[in-house]
Amino acid sequence: MTELRCRKSETLEGDNEEEEKQKEPELETKPPDVEEVSGSSAAAADGSQQKDEGEVKGGQHEQEESSRAQSCVKAKGLSASVFLQRLVRVFFGCLASVACGMLYAVYLSTYHDRKFWFSTRQELEREITFQGGSGVYYYYYKRLIAAPSFERGFYELVVDNRTVSGQTINAVERLSLYPELITSFIYRVTGSQDFVEPIYFYIGAVLGLQAVYVTALFVCSWVMSGTWVAGMLAVAWYVINRADTTKVDHGLPLRDNWALPYFSWQVTALTGFLRNKIGSSTEMFCYLTMSATTFTFLLVWEHSHYVLFIQGFCLFLLDSFDLVPPRKIADIHKVYLSSLFLAYMFQFQNTALLSSPLLSLLIGSVLARYFQQRMKVGPLVARVMKLFLHFYLVFTSGITYSYLVKKLIAVNESDFILKFLEVKFGLNTTTDFVPNFLLCQESFQTPGQDLFLRLMQASVLPFYFLVLTVCLLSALQAIYRRLSGQPLCKTYSLENGGIGEHPEVVYHVFHTMLFGGLALLFDGMKYLWTPYVCMFTAFGVCSPDLWMTVFKWLKLKSIHPVVLSLILSTAVPTIIGFSLWREFSPRVLAELSELQEFYDADTVELMSWIKSQAPVAAVFAGSPQLLGAVKLCSGSAVTSLPVYSDIKLLKRTEDTYQVYAMRSAEDIYKLLTAQKTNYVIIEESICNELTLNKGCRIKDLLDISNGHIVYDKGEIYSFSKYGRFCHEIKMNYSPYTNYFTRVFWNRSYHVYKVNSVISFQY
């Protein structure tokens, strides 16, 4: 019985093996008969059967090899065709991005020439077109070009005693003159002085960077959406909303115009670096690009570390919600730290970088991560509690570090910036001139409704809110899954419909929301927010993933959602582009055809008099914007500069502005002689300023600071025993004529010489 059972089990196992072998496709061989056959006839039959099986097996192997060869050839051909398609797509995308950048640069150049009649002006008239005090930057570029060597010019800027009266300043550090240093060095090395005027080379460099800016926005939108149609739509919106996306029209040499193109490429490289589906070589390229642009951005703009702090906070949120691998966050932190260190060294040990909020955030993140090594494990409630504790540790550590640094190292700008923010947010009130003067600057005021009306008319704002809502809700879903311990989808496909699971998309959601919140408080922040609104909106309407996410929420079944999302991602941007072309292209072209006339005859007359009549060693006092033009056109020393990040220069500006206050002639004389002033320029536009916002006039700010304000039944009146100096001095009576002598005047300006010897006339 036992033997029979064993024989039977062996037979069943053999049958099972035969069934499994029969299921294998075309690789099976017919098993030999298990039944016993005795004698020589059975052996002969077995031999012939094995021979037949060998022939069949050989034929099958030949068929398999031929089929494999055919499949390999097909796979190679398919991969080659896919590679060729990608190459063609990338080629035309790059060509379109470069073409958009170059066309925008040509457009700006033509518009600049038509606005100022630049090519037909003399050198003095060209230099006056640098508005808003930005001409002082071009003055240093001109000074570097005129120096006998680049080394000598650099030394004269580092030890500069010809700009601010009575002071020797490091102009490179004080005014962030690295753009002028680099541009003048390239101008010398390339031998451009033989065929290009210095002013055209300088303007060409600024406009070329604007082309780089536009190209970066194009590429960023292209990388996120997968189609370069999004890049063209982003550029179209950027150009249409040029008044709210760039400061080129306000002043070419401004630091923003040099720095923001590098920041745009830094954001583009960061976007590519955060992507999950990225090759190692592409990731390394993005990392190196991000490193170079971060350092350059920190180098050329004194406020860049505040912008990078906002970006670092966005990345901190991504890391806290476990949406990005810790390795990538650590690499980005290395970029920040190395860039801060290099910028600190290149900017002559700039102490502002040591106490910067960016460095404080990095140090707080490192310390909190060290104490919370198991923060990203556990159930939902535990992880939320750990997350709040993580936020607390990061910010308390960062604030403590910043406080200690400011106590150990004298940081001049920290106190007045803090007071400015307190007044801005209504936490405190002050009568000090400096914070009130800064609050009255257009960049620090709350934007008006016209900004949002312009964005609505260009159709960018409605689509922006649509894209932001979808991406934000999808990102919140992804954050909830990560906090619940659920992994994100590793294989991304269009059918998944989870646009919020892409780290680069979540980063841009945080980016636009934070900068948008700041743009609601400070009008100047719109130049950091609006360009990325254009880029982000163009990505959204052109992305099939966004439409697929919406259809997945709606559970669309009547039409295949994948097909519909592909159709809408093509049709919607096409309709938008056609409507923009139809409505705004005539306006854009009309700006180039209109011949505008910008000619300030009074300023030209003033500068001509200074160059011809004033002594070379004379020192001039006036408003910072006018002194920038005086410095550029004449090279004379001035009492202050149009730099609003230096508290010492702001204090000197306050003393100079006292000529518009209700002060005695003796007080004004003492203030001006303390700054070694030889000539003071009084502007009619400031002395007789008429605006609806009375509290922001220069004379109102001075009256508040000097205590010359009287409140009566809700009305504000200025009262002092002395008349307003800028009015009284024009009367030409004593004691004003004892201290000052008028030497030049026209409709806009009155120039008075500060008498070195007081003459008492009655």
mmCIF file of N, CA and C in Angstrom, residues 425-520:
data_model
loop_
_atom_site.group_PDB
_atom_site.id
_atom_site.type_symbol
_atom_site.label_atom_id
_atom_site.label_comp_id
_atom_site.label_asym_id
_atom_site.label_seq_id
_atom_site.Cartn_x
_atom_site.Cartn_y
_atom_site.Cartn_z
ATOM 1 N N PHE A 425 3.436 97.750 9.530
ATOM 2 C CA PHE A 425 2.366 96.844 9.927
ATOM 3 C C PHE A 425 1.517 97.396 11.073
ATOM 4 N N GLY A 426 1.695 98.674 11.401
ATOM 5 C CA GLY A 426 0.856 99.307 12.393
ATOM 6 C C GLY A 426 1.153 98.922 13.825
ATOM 7 N N LEU A 427 2.308 98.351 14.096
ATOM 8 C CA LEU A 427 2.669 97.971 15.452
ATOM 9 C C LEU A 427 3.243 99.128 16.245
ATOM 10 N N ASN A 428 3.606 100.192 15.561
ATOM 11 C CA ASN A 428 4.222 101.324 16.242
ATOM 12 C C ASN A 428 4.056 102.563 15.373
ATOM 13 N N THR A 429 4.217 103.717 15.962
ATOM 14 C CA THR A 429 4.216 104.983 15.229
ATOM 15 C C THR A 429 5.493 105.733 15.570
ATOM 16 N N THR A 430 5.953 106.546 14.656
ATOM 17 C CA THR A 430 7.188 107.283 14.859
ATOM 18 C C THR A 430 7.123 108.601 14.109
ATOM 19 N N THR A 431 7.885 109.545 14.614
ATOM 20 C CA THR A 431 8.030 110.827 13.926
ATOM 21 C C THR A 431 9.370 110.938 13.214
ATOM 22 N N ASP A 432 10.176 109.884 13.250
ATOM 23 C CA ASP A 432 11.487 109.911 12.596
ATOM 24 C C ASP A 432 11.316 110.047 11.089
ATOM 25 N N PHE A 433 12.210 110.801 10.503
ATOM 26 C CA PHE A 433 12.104 111.068 9.072
ATOM 27 C C PHE A 433 12.390 109.816 8.245
ATOM 28 N N VAL A 434 13.420 109.038 8.607
ATOM 29 C CA VAL A 434 13.878 107.941 7.752
ATOM 30 C C VAL A 434 12.803 106.885 7.542
ATOM 31 N N PRO A 435 12.205 106.279 8.611
ATOM 32 C CA PRO A 435 11.180 105.265 8.345
ATOM 33 C C PRO A 435 9.959 105.818 7.626
ATOM 34 N N ASN A 436 9.536 107.032 7.955
ATOM 35 C CA ASN A 436 8.389 107.624 7.254
ATOM 36 C C ASN A 436 8.723 107.927 5.797
ATOM 37 N N PHE A 437 9.964 108.348 5.542
ATOM 38 C CA PHE A 437 10.388 108.616 4.175
ATOM 39 C C PHE A 437 10.386 107.327 3.346
ATOM 40 N N LEU A 438 10.841 106.227 3.941
ATOM 41 C CA LEU A 438 10.841 104.951 3.226
ATOM 42 C C LEU A 438 9.420 104.463 2.965
ATOM 43 N N LEU A 439 8.537 104.640 3.941
ATOM 44 C CA LEU A 439 7.152 104.203 3.758
ATOM 45 C C LEU A 439 6.455 104.962 2.643
ATOM 46 N N CYS A 440 6.896 106.186 2.387
ATOM 47 C CA CYS A 440 6.284 106.991 1.329
ATOM 48 C C CYS A 440 6.861 106.700 -0.049
ATOM 49 N N GLN A 441 7.917 105.882 -0.111
ATOM 50 C CA GLN A 441 8.428 105.486 -1.419
ATOM 51 C C GLN A 441 7.431 104.557 -2.105
ATOM 52 N N GLU A 442 7.301 104.683 -3.395
ATOM 53 C CA GLU A 442 6.287 103.933 -4.125
ATOM 54 C C GLU A 442 6.463 102.422 -3.971
ATOM 55 N N SER A 443 7.697 101.963 -3.893
ATOM 56 C CA SER A 443 7.953 100.530 -3.804
ATOM 57 C C SER A 443 7.462 99.932 -2.501
ATOM 58 N N PHE A 444 7.386 100.744 -1.432
ATOM 59 C CA PHE A 444 6.984 100.233 -0.125
ATOM 60 C C PHE A 444 5.523 100.508 0.203
ATOM 61 N N GLN A 445 4.804 101.113 -0.701
ATOM 62 C CA GLN A 445 3.398 101.380 -0.463
ATOM 63 C C GLN A 445 2.537 100.210 -0.933
ATOM 64 N N THR A 446 1.310 100.165 -0.467
ATOM 65 C CA THR A 446 0.374 99.112 -0.871
ATOM 66 C C THR A 446 -0.048 99.337 -2.315
ATOM 67 N N PRO A 447 -0.043 98.301 -3.150
ATOM 68 C CA PRO A 447 -0.410 98.496 -4.563
ATOM 69 C C PRO A 447 -1.873 98.880 -4.703
ATOM 70 N N GLY A 448 -2.141 99.626 -5.740
ATOM 71 C CA GLY A 448 -3.512 100.047 -6.010
ATOM 72 C C GLY A 448 -4.284 98.997 -6.787
ATOM 73 N N GLN A 449 -5.553 99.271 -6.987
ATOM 74 C CA GLN A 449 -6.405 98.331 -7.714
ATOM 75 C C GLN A 449 -6.054 98.254 -9.192
ATOM 76 N N ASP A 450 -5.369 99.272 -9.702
ATOM 77 C CA ASP A 450 -5.048 99.265 -11.124
ATOM 78 C C ASP A 450 -4.144 98.098 -11.497
ATOM 79 N N LEU A 451 -3.297 97.618 -10.549
ATOM 80 C CA LEU A 451 -2.454 96.453 -10.822
ATOM 81 C C LEU A 451 -3.306 95.241 -11.170
ATOM 82 N N PHE A 452 -4.316 94.968 -10.376
ATOM 83 C CA PHE A 452 -5.149 93.791 -10.593
ATOM 84 C C PHE A 452 -6.080 93.986 -11.789
ATOM 85 N N LEU A 453 -6.467 95.224 -12.054
ATOM 86 C CA LEU A 453 -7.277 95.484 -13.246
ATOM 87 C C LEU A 453 -6.483 95.206 -14.518
ATOM 88 N N ARG A 454 -5.209 95.598 -14.514
ATOM 89 C CA ARG A 454 -4.373 95.324 -15.694
ATOM 90 C C ARG A 454 -4.176 93.817 -15.887
ATOM 91 N N LEU A 455 -3.969 93.100 -14.807
ATOM 92 C CA LEU A 455 -3.814 91.649 -14.910
ATOM 93 C C LEU A 455 -5.115 90.976 -15.343
ATOM 94 N N MET A 456 -6.246 91.539 -14.932
ATOM 95 C CA MET A 456 -7.536 90.996 -15.370
ATOM 96 C C MET A 456 -7.747 91.240 -16.852
ATOM 97 N N GLN A 457 -7.401 92.426 -17.320
ATOM 98 C CA GLN A 457 -7.588 92.744 -18.734
ATOM 99 C C GLN A 457 -6.720 91.873 -19.627
ATOM 100 N N ALA A 458 -5.549 91.484 -19.124
ATOM 101 C CA ALA A 458 -4.673 90.610 -19.901
ATOM 102 C C ALA A 458 -5.042 89.139 -19.760
ATOM 103 N N SER A 459 -6.126 88.843 -19.012
ATOM 104 C CA SER A 459 -6.668 87.492 -18.812
ATOM 105 C C SER A 459 -5.740 86.564 -18.047
ATOM 106 N N VAL A 460 -4.684 87.092 -17.455
ATOM 107 C CA VAL A 460 -3.759 86.222 -16.738
ATOM 108 C C VAL A 460 -4.256 85.934 -15.327
ATOM 109 N N LEU A 461 -4.922 86.894 -14.692
ATOM 110 C CA LEU A 461 -5.335 86.715 -13.301
ATOM 111 C C LEU A 461 -6.437 85.669 -13.133
ATOM 112 N N PRO A 462 -7.485 85.646 -13.965
ATOM 113 C CA PRO A 462 -8.503 84.587 -13.789
ATOM 114 C C PRO A 462 -7.932 83.185 -13.956
ATOM 115 N N PHE A 463 -7.125 82.983 -14.981
ATOM 116 C CA PHE A 463 -6.533 81.654 -15.172
ATOM 117 C C PHE A 463 -5.528 81.332 -14.071
ATOM 118 N N TYR A 464 -4.874 82.363 -13.523
ATOM 119 C CA TYR A 464 -3.941 82.116 -12.430
ATOM 120 C C TYR A 464 -4.658 81.564 -11.207
ATOM 121 N N PHE A 465 -5.792 82.160 -10.862
ATOM 122 C CA PHE A 465 -6.547 81.663 -9.714
ATOM 123 C C PHE A 465 -7.063 80.245 -9.961
ATOM 124 N N LEU A 466 -7.453 79.938 -11.189
ATOM 125 C CA LEU A 466 -7.900 78.585 -11.519
ATOM 126 C C LEU A 466 -6.761 77.578 -11.347
ATOM 127 N N VAL A 467 -5.619 77.886 -11.920
ATOM 128 C CA VAL A 467 -4.469 76.977 -11.835
ATOM 129 C C VAL A 467 -3.998 76.840 -10.395
ATOM 130 N N LEU A 468 -3.928 77.963 -9.683
ATOM 131 C CA LEU A 468 -3.464 77.915 -8.295
ATOM 132 C C LEU A 468 -4.407 77.100 -7.422
ATOM 133 N N THR A 469 -5.716 77.228 -7.633
ATOM 134 C CA THR A 469 -6.678 76.472 -6.824
ATOM 135 C C THR A 469 -6.533 74.974 -7.043
ATOM 136 N N VAL A 470 -6.435 74.553 -8.307
ATOM 137 C CA VAL A 470 -6.303 73.129 -8.602
ATOM 138 C C VAL A 470 -4.998 72.578 -8.035
ATOM 139 N N CYS A 471 -3.908 73.277 -8.261
ATOM 140 C CA CYS A 471 -2.608 72.793 -7.783
ATOM 141 C C CYS A 471 -2.543 72.785 -6.257
ATOM 142 N N LEU A 472 -3.134 73.799 -5.623
ATOM 143 C CA LEU A 472 -3.098 73.859 -4.166
ATOM 144 C C LEU A 472 -3.907 72.732 -3.544
ATOM 145 N N LEU A 473 -5.117 72.469 -4.057
ATOM 146 C CA LEU A 473 -5.934 71.373 -3.523
ATOM 147 C C LEU A 473 -5.260 70.026 -3.743
ATOM 148 N N SER A 474 -4.678 69.833 -4.914
ATOM 149 C CA SER A 474 -3.969 68.581 -5.171
ATOM 150 C C SER A 474 -2.743 68.444 -4.279
ATOM 151 N N ALA A 475 -2.056 69.559 -4.028
ATOM 152 C CA ALA A 475 -0.896 69.518 -3.132
ATOM 153 C C ALA A 475 -1.316 69.187 -1.707
ATOM 154 N N LEU A 476 -2.459 69.727 -1.261
ATOM 155 C CA LEU A 476 -2.948 69.401 0.081
ATOM 156 C C LEU A 476 -3.296 67.920 0.194
ATOM 157 N N GLN A 477 -3.832 67.342 -0.864
ATOM 158 C CA GLN A 477 -4.086 65.901 -0.861
ATOM 159 C C GLN A 477 -2.790 65.115 -0.718
ATOM 160 N N ALA A 478 -1.774 65.521 -1.475
ATOM 161 C CA ALA A 478 -0.488 64.836 -1.393
ATOM 162 C C ALA A 478 0.138 64.989 -0.008
ATOM 163 N N ILE A 479 0.014 66.182 0.584
ATOM 164 C CA ILE A 479 0.561 66.392 1.925
ATOM 165 C C ILE A 479 -0.153 65.528 2.949
ATOM 166 N N TYR A 480 -1.466 65.406 2.830
ATOM 167 C CA TYR A 480 -2.220 64.557 3.762
ATOM 168 C C TYR A 480 -1.790 63.098 3.639
ATOM 169 N N ARG A 481 -1.600 62.641 2.415
ATOM 170 C CA ARG A 481 -1.161 61.243 2.242
ATOM 171 C C ARG A 481 0.222 61.023 2.828
ATOM 172 N N ARG A 482 1.115 61.981 2.648
ATOM 173 C CA ARG A 482 2.462 61.816 3.202
ATOM 174 C C ARG A 482 2.449 61.829 4.725
ATOM 175 N N LEU A 483 1.644 62.714 5.316
ATOM 176 C CA LEU A 483 1.556 62.744 6.771
ATOM 177 C C LEU A 483 0.859 61.504 7.320
ATOM 178 N N SER A 484 0.013 60.881 6.512
ATOM 179 C CA SER A 484 -0.650 59.646 6.936
ATOM 180 C C SER A 484 0.225 58.419 6.750
ATOM 181 N N GLY A 485 1.408 58.612 6.191
ATOM 182 C CA GLY A 485 2.315 57.489 5.991
ATOM 183 C C GLY A 485 2.174 56.785 4.672
ATOM 184 N N GLN A 486 1.324 57.293 3.774
ATOM 185 C CA GLN A 486 1.141 56.675 2.467
ATOM 186 C C GLN A 486 2.202 57.188 1.504
ATOM 187 N N PRO A 487 2.800 56.302 0.722
ATOM 188 C CA PRO A 487 3.809 56.759 -0.246
ATOM 189 C C PRO A 487 3.162 57.426 -1.444
ATOM 190 N N LEU A 488 3.886 58.328 -2.046
ATOM 191 C CA LEU A 488 3.427 58.959 -3.276
ATOM 192 C C LEU A 488 3.643 58.012 -4.445
ATOM 193 N N CYS A 489 2.966 58.286 -5.528
ATOM 194 C CA CYS A 489 3.099 57.442 -6.721
ATOM 195 C C CYS A 489 4.513 57.567 -7.275
ATOM 196 N N LYS A 490 5.164 56.422 -7.441
ATOM 197 C CA LYS A 490 6.519 56.439 -7.978
ATOM 198 C C LYS A 490 6.527 56.457 -9.500
ATOM 199 N N THR A 491 5.476 55.891 -10.094
ATOM 200 C CA THR A 491 5.380 55.877 -11.552
ATOM 201 C C THR A 491 4.320 56.904 -11.957
ATOM 202 N N TYR A 492 4.784 58.041 -12.433
ATOM 203 C CA TYR A 492 3.866 59.106 -12.811
ATOM 204 C C TYR A 492 3.373 58.871 -14.231
ATOM 205 N N SER A 493 2.064 58.945 -14.383
ATOM 206 C CA SER A 493 1.459 58.827 -15.701
ATOM 207 C C SER A 493 0.281 59.775 -15.763
ATOM 208 N N LEU A 494 -0.180 60.025 -16.962
ATOM 209 C CA LEU A 494 -1.275 60.975 -17.135
ATOM 210 C C LEU A 494 -2.557 60.460 -16.501
ATOM 211 N N GLU A 495 -2.743 59.139 -16.453
ATOM 212 C CA GLU A 495 -3.960 58.586 -15.876
ATOM 213 C C GLU A 495 -4.064 58.813 -14.379
ATOM 214 N N ASN A 496 -2.923 58.994 -13.694
ATOM 215 C CA ASN A 496 -2.966 59.194 -12.241
ATOM 216 C C ASN A 496 -3.652 60.500 -11.868
ATOM 217 N N GLY A 497 -3.375 61.555 -12.618
ATOM 218 C CA GLY A 497 -4.047 62.828 -12.381
ATOM 219 C C GLY A 497 -3.710 63.490 -11.065
ATOM 220 N N GLY A 498 -2.515 63.313 -10.570
ATOM 221 C CA GLY A 498 -2.110 63.938 -9.318
ATOM 222 C C GLY A 498 -1.051 64.981 -9.543
ATOM 223 N N ILE A 499 -1.451 66.169 -9.970
ATOM 224 C CA ILE A 499 -0.458 67.201 -10.271
ATOM 225 C C ILE A 499 0.211 67.709 -9.006
ATOM 226 N N GLY A 500 -0.463 67.589 -7.866
ATOM 227 C CA GLY A 500 0.117 68.037 -6.612
ATOM 228 C C GLY A 500 1.187 67.119 -6.062
ATOM 229 N N GLU A 501 1.424 65.984 -6.692
ATOM 230 C CA GLU A 501 2.472 65.071 -6.260
ATOM 231 C C GLU A 501 3.813 65.370 -6.916
ATOM 232 N N HIS A 502 3.854 66.363 -7.787
ATOM 233 C CA HIS A 502 5.104 66.787 -8.401
ATOM 234 C C HIS A 502 5.751 67.835 -7.492
ATOM 235 N N PRO A 503 6.937 67.593 -6.980
ATOM 236 C CA PRO A 503 7.558 68.546 -6.042
ATOM 237 C C PRO A 503 7.767 69.926 -6.634
ATOM 238 N N GLU A 504 8.118 69.986 -7.925
ATOM 239 C CA GLU A 504 8.367 71.298 -8.518
ATOM 240 C C GLU A 504 7.090 72.127 -8.605
ATOM 241 N N VAL A 505 5.947 71.453 -8.790
ATOM 242 C CA VAL A 505 4.671 72.167 -8.838
ATOM 243 C C VAL A 505 4.311 72.711 -7.454
ATOM 244 N N VAL A 506 4.505 71.892 -6.426
ATOM 245 C CA VAL A 506 4.198 72.337 -5.064
ATOM 246 C C VAL A 506 5.111 73.501 -4.674
ATOM 247 N N TYR A 507 6.376 73.439 -5.098
ATOM 248 C CA TYR A 507 7.276 74.562 -4.810
ATOM 249 C C TYR A 507 6.751 75.849 -5.418
ATOM 250 N N HIS A 508 6.318 75.806 -6.661
ATOM 251 C CA HIS A 508 5.843 77.031 -7.305
ATOM 252 C C HIS A 508 4.512 77.495 -6.713
ATOM 253 N N VAL A 509 3.716 76.587 -6.173
ATOM 254 C CA VAL A 509 2.505 77.005 -5.461
ATOM 255 C C VAL A 509 2.885 77.843 -4.244
ATOM 256 N N PHE A 510 3.820 77.332 -3.436
ATOM 257 C CA PHE A 510 4.287 78.105 -2.279
ATOM 258 C C PHE A 510 4.971 79.396 -2.717
ATOM 259 N N HIS A 511 5.742 79.333 -3.800
ATOM 260 C CA HIS A 511 6.487 80.492 -4.298
ATOM 261 C C HIS A 511 5.533 81.627 -4.662
ATOM 262 N N THR A 512 4.535 81.329 -5.469
ATOM 263 C CA THR A 512 3.623 82.389 -5.919
ATOM 264 C C THR A 512 2.737 82.884 -4.777
ATOM 265 N N MET A 513 2.376 82.000 -3.848
ATOM 266 C CA MET A 513 1.529 82.436 -2.737
ATOM 267 C C MET A 513 2.287 83.372 -1.791
ATOM 268 N N LEU A 514 3.526 83.040 -1.444
ATOM 269 C CA LEU A 514 4.290 83.881 -0.526
ATOM 270 C C LEU A 514 4.653 85.221 -1.166
ATOM 271 N N PHE A 515 5.141 85.196 -2.392
ATOM 272 C CA PHE A 515 5.465 86.453 -3.060
ATOM 273 C C PHE A 515 4.206 87.258 -3.369
ATOM 274 N N GLY A 516 3.094 86.562 -3.608
ATOM 275 C CA GLY A 516 1.839 87.278 -3.808
ATOM 276 C C GLY A 516 1.374 87.975 -2.549
ATOM 277 N N GLY A 517 1.539 87.309 -1.397
ATOM 278 C CA GLY A 517 1.201 87.961 -0.139
ATOM 279 C C GLY A 517 2.040 89.193 0.117
ATOM 280 N N LEU A 518 3.332 89.129 -0.211
ATOM 281 C CA LEU A 518 4.195 90.301 -0.052
ATOM 282 C C LEU A 518 3.838 91.397 -1.058
ATOM 283 N N ALA A 519 3.408 90.999 -2.258
ATOM 284 C CA ALA A 519 3.016 91.994 -3.258
ATOM 285 C C ALA A 519 1.755 92.746 -2.845
ATOM 286 N N LEU A 520 0.920 92.131 -2.005
ATOM 287 C CA LEU A 520 -0.249 92.838 -1.486
ATOM 288 C C LEU A 520 0.130 93.890 -0.454
#
